[in-house]
mmCIF file of C-alpha atoms in Angstrom:
data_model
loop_
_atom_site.group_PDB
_atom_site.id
_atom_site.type_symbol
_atom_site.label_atom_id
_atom_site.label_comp_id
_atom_site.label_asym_id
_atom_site.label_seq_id
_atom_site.Cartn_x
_atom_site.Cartn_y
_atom_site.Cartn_z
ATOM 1 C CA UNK A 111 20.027 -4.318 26.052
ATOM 2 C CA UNK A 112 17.652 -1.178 25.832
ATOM 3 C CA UNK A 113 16.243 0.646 28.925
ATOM 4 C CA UNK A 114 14.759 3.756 29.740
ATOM 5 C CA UNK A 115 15.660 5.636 33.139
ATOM 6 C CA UNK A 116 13.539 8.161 34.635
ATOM 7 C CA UNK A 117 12.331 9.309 31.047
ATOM 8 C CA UNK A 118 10.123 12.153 30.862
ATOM 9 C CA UNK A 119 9.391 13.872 27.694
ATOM 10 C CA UNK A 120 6.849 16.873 26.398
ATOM 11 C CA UNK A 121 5.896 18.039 23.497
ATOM 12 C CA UNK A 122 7.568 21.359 22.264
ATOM 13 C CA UNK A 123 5.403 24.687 23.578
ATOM 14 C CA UNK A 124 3.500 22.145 25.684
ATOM 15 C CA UNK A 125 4.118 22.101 29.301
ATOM 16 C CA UNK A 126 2.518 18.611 30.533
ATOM 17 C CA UNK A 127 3.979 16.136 29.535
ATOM 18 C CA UNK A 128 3.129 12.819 27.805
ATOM 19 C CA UNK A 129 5.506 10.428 29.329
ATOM 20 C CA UNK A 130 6.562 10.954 33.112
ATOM 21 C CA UNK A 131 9.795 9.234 34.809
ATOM 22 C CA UNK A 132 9.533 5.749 32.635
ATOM 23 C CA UNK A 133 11.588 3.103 33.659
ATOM 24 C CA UNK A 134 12.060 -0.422 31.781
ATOM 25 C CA UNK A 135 14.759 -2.318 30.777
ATOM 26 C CA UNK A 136 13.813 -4.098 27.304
ATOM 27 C CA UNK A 137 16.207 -7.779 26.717
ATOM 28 C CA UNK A 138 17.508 -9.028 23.785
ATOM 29 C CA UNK A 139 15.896 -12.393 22.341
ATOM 30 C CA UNK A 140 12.381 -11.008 23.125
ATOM 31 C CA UNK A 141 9.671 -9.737 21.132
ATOM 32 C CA UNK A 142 7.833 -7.003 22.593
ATOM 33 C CA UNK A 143 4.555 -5.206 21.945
ATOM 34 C CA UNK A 144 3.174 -1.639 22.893
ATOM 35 C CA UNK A 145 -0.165 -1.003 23.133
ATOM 36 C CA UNK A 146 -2.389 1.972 24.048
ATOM 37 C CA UNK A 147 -4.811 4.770 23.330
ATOM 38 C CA UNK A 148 -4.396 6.833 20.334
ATOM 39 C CA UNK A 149 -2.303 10.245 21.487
ATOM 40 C CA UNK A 150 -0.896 8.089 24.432
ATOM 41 C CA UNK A 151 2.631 8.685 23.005
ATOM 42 C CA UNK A 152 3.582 5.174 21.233
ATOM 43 C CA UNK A 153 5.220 6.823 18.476
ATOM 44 C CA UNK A 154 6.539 9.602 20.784
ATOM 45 C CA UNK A 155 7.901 6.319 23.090
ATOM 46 C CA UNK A 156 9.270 4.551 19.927
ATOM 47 C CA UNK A 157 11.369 7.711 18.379
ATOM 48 C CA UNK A 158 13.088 8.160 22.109
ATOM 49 C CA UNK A 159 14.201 4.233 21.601
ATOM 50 C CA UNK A 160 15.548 4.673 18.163
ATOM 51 C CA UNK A 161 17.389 8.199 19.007
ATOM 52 C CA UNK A 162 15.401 10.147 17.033
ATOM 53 C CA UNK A 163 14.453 12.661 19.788
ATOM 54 C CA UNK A 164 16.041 12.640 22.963
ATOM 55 C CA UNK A 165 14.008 12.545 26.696
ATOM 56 C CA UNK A 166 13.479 16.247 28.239
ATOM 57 C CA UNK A 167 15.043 14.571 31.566
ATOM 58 C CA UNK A 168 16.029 10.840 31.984
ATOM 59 C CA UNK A 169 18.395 8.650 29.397
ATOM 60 C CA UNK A 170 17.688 5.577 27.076
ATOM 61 C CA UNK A 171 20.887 3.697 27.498
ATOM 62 C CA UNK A 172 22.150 0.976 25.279
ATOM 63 C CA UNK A 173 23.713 -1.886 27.173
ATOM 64 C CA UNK A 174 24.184 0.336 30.000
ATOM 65 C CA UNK A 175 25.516 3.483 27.779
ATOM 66 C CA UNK A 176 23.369 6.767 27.278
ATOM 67 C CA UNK A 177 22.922 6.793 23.605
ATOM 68 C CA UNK A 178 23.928 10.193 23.815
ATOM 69 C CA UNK A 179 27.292 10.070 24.497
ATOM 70 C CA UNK A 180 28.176 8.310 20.825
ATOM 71 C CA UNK A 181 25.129 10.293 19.594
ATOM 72 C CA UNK A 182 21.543 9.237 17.981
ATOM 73 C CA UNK A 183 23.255 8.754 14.495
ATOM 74 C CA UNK A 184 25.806 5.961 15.200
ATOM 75 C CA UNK A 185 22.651 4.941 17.268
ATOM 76 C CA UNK A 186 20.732 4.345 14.742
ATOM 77 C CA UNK A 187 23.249 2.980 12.569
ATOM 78 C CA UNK A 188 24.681 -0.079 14.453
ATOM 79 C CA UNK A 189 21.854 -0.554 17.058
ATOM 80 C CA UNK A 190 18.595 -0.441 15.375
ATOM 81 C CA UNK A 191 16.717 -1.561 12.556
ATOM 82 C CA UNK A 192 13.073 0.596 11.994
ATOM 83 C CA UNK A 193 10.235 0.111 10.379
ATOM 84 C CA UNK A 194 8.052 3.298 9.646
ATOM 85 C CA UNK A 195 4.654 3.953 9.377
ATOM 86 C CA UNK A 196 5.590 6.383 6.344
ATOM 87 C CA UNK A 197 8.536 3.294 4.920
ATOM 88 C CA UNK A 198 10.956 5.809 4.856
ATOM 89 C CA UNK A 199 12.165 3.885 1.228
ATOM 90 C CA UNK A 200 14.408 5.867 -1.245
ATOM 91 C CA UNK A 201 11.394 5.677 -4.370
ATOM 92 C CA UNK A 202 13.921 5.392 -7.058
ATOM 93 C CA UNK A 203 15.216 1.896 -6.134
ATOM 94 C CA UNK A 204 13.762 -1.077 -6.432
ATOM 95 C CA UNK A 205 12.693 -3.323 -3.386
ATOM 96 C CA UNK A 206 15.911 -5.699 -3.901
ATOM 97 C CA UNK A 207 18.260 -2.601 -4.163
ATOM 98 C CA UNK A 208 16.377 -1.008 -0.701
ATOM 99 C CA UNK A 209 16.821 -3.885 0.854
ATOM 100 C CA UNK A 210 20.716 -4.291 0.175
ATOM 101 C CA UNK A 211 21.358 -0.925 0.816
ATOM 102 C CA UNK A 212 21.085 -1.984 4.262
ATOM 103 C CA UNK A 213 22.529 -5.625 3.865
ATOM 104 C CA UNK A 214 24.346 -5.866 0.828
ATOM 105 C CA UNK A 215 24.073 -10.038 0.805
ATOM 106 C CA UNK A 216 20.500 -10.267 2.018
ATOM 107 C CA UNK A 217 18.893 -12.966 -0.098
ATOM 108 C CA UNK A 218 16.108 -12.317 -2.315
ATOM 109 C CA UNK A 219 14.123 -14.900 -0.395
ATOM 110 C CA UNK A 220 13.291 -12.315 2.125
ATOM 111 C CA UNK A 221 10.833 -10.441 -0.345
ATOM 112 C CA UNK A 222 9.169 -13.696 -1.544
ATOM 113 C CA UNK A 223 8.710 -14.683 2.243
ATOM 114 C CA UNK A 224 6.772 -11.393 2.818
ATOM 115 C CA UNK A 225 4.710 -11.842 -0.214
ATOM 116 C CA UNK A 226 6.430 -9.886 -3.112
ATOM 117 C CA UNK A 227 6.712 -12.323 -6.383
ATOM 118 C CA UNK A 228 9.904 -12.164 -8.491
ATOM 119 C CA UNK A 229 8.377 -9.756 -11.114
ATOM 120 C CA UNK A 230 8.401 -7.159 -8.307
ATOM 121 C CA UNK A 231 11.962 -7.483 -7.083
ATOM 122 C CA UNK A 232 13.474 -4.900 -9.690
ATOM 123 C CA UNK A 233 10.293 -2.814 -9.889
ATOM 124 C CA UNK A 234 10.787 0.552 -8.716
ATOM 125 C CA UNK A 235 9.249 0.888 -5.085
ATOM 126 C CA UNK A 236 6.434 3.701 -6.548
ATOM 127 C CA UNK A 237 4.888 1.152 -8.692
ATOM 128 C CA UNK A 238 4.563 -1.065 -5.803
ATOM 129 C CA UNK A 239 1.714 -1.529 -3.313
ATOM 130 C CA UNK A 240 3.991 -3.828 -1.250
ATOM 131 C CA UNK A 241 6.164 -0.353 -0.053
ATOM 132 C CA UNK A 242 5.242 -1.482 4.124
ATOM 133 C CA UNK A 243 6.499 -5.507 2.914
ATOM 134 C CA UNK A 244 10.235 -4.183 1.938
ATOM 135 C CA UNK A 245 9.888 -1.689 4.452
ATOM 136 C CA UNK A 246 9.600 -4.387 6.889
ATOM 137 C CA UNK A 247 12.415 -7.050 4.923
ATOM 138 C CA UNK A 248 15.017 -4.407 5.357
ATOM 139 C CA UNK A 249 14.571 -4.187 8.671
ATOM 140 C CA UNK A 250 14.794 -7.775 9.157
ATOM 141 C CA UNK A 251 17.797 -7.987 7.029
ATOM 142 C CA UNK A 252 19.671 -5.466 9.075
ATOM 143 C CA UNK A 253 22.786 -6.865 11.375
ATOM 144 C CA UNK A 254 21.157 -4.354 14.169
ATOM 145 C CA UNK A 255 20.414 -6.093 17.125
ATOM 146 C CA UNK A 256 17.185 -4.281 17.651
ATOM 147 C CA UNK A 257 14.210 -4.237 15.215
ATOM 148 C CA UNK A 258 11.809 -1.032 16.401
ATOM 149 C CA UNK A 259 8.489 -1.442 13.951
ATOM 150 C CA UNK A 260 5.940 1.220 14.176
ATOM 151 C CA UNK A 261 2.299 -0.445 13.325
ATOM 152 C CA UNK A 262 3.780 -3.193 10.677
ATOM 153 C CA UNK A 263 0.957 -5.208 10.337
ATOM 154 C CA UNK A 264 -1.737 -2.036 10.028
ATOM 155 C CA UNK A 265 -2.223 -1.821 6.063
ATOM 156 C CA UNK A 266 -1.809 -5.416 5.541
ATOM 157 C CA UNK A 267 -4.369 -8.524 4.352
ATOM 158 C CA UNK A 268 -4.406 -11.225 7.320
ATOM 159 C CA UNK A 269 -2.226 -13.775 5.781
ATOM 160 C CA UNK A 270 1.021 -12.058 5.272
ATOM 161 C CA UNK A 271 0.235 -9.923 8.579
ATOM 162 C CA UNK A 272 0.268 -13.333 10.394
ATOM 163 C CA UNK A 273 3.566 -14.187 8.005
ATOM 164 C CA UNK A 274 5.103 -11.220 9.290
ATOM 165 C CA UNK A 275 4.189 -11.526 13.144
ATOM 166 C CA UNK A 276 5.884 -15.705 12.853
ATOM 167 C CA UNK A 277 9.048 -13.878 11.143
ATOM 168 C CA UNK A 278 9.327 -11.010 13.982
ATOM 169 C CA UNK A 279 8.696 -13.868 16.743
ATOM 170 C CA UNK A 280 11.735 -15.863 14.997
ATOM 171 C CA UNK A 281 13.974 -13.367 14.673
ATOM 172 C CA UNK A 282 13.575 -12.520 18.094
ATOM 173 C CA UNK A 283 14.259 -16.240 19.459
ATOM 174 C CA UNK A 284 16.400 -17.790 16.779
ATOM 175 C CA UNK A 285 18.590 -14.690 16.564
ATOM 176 C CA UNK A 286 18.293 -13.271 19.529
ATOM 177 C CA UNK A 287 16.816 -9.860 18.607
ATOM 178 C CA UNK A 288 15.177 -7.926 20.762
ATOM 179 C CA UNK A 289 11.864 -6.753 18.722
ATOM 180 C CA UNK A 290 9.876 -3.774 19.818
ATOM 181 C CA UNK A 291 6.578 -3.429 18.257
ATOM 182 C CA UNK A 292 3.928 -0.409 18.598
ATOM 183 C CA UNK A 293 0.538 -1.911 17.685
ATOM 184 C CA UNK A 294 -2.724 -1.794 17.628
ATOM 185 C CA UNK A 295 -3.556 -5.142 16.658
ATOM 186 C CA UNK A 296 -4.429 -7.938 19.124
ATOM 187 C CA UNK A 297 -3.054 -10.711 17.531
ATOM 188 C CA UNK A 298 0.737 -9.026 17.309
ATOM 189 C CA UNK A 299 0.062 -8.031 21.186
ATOM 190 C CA UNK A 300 -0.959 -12.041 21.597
ATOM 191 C CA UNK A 301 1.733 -13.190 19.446
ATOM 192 C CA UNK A 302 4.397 -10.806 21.726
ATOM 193 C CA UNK A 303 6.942 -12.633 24.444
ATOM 194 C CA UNK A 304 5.693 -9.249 26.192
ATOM 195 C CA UNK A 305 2.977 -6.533 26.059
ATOM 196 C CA UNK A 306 3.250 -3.230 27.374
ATOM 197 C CA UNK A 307 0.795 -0.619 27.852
ATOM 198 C CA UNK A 308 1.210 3.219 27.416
ATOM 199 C CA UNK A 309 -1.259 4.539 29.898
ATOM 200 C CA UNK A 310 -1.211 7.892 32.461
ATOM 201 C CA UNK A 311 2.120 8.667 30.730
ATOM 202 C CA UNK A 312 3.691 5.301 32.410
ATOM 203 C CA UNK A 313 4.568 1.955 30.668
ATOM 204 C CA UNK A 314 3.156 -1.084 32.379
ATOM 205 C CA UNK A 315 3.696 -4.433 32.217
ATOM 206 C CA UNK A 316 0.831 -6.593 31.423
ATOM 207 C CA UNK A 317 -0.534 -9.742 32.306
ATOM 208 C CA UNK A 318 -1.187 -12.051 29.072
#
């Protein structure tokens, strides 16, 4: 579904680069995790697979299409779902209206599953604590056949972390998703179909 070909990419005014001639082809119905060292180019890794940057040499292709050639908007649009670190929520909605913006049906139920009570629904998202939980239910809501999450379990309590790793895991089997994770955490990386690690500016297929 998503693969990387001979991808190498370097940071602007920086002549060594952090990720050298990566190849892997990622599959739908999957759930994936990337692990590594801090500065090993996760992120970096994760922005190339959504479209926002493109790879100095090489091409992510999209069911055998550089994503290029319809360009990193439609992309994003119609192929992925993300969840940022930073949310990336528009603060003057409330969690209910981000989350339709992206499906305009999506039941409520989603919020309540990832911990939100029905007093928050129509709060505006600033008065919230629970900005990374509708972060993470519009994502999920999203017809995009690829979910890329960027550390969605980091500023969360253990319960609805381990609530959020069961929903990832389902939507990658029951809907055939293919899930793409950069963590930290060892119980997403044990909870993954597949972990990869980031390491000498390769990705490498570990054993679990």
């Amino acid at each position: 579904m998503l693969e990387l070909k001979d991808v190498t990419y370097s940071y602007q005014n920086k002549s060594e680069a952090i990720l050298s001639k990566v190849n892997y082809r990622f599959e739908k119905g999957k759930f994936y995790s990337i692990i590594g060292q801090s500065g090993a180019g996760k992120s970096t890794l994760l922005s190339l697979l959504a479209g926002l940057d493109y790879p100095k040499k090489g091409q992510v292709l999209f069911n055998g299409e550089n994503i290029k050639k319809k360009g990193s908007s439609y992309h994003r649009r119609h192929h992925v779902a993300l969840v940022f670190q930073n949310y990336n929520l528009i603060d003057y909605l409330t969690p209910l209206e981000n989350v339709r913006l992206v499906n305009k049906n999506a039941d409520r139920k989603i919020l309540s599953e990832l911990g939100l009570d029905e007093k928050q629904f129509n709060r505006n998202v600033l008065q919230l604590s629970g900005g990374q939980r509708v972060a993470i239910a519009r994502a999920l809501v999203s017809e995009a056949p690829i979910i890329l999450a960027d550390e969605p379990t980091g500023n969360l309590d253990e319960e609805t972390a381990k609530d959020i790793i069961a929903i990832l895991k389902r939507m990658a089997l029951d809907r055939q998703k293919c899930v793409i994770v950069v963590t930290h955490s060892k119980e997403v990386a044990q909870a993954s179909d597949v972990v990869l690690e980031l390491k000498k500016k390769q990705l490498i297929e570990k054993k679990k």
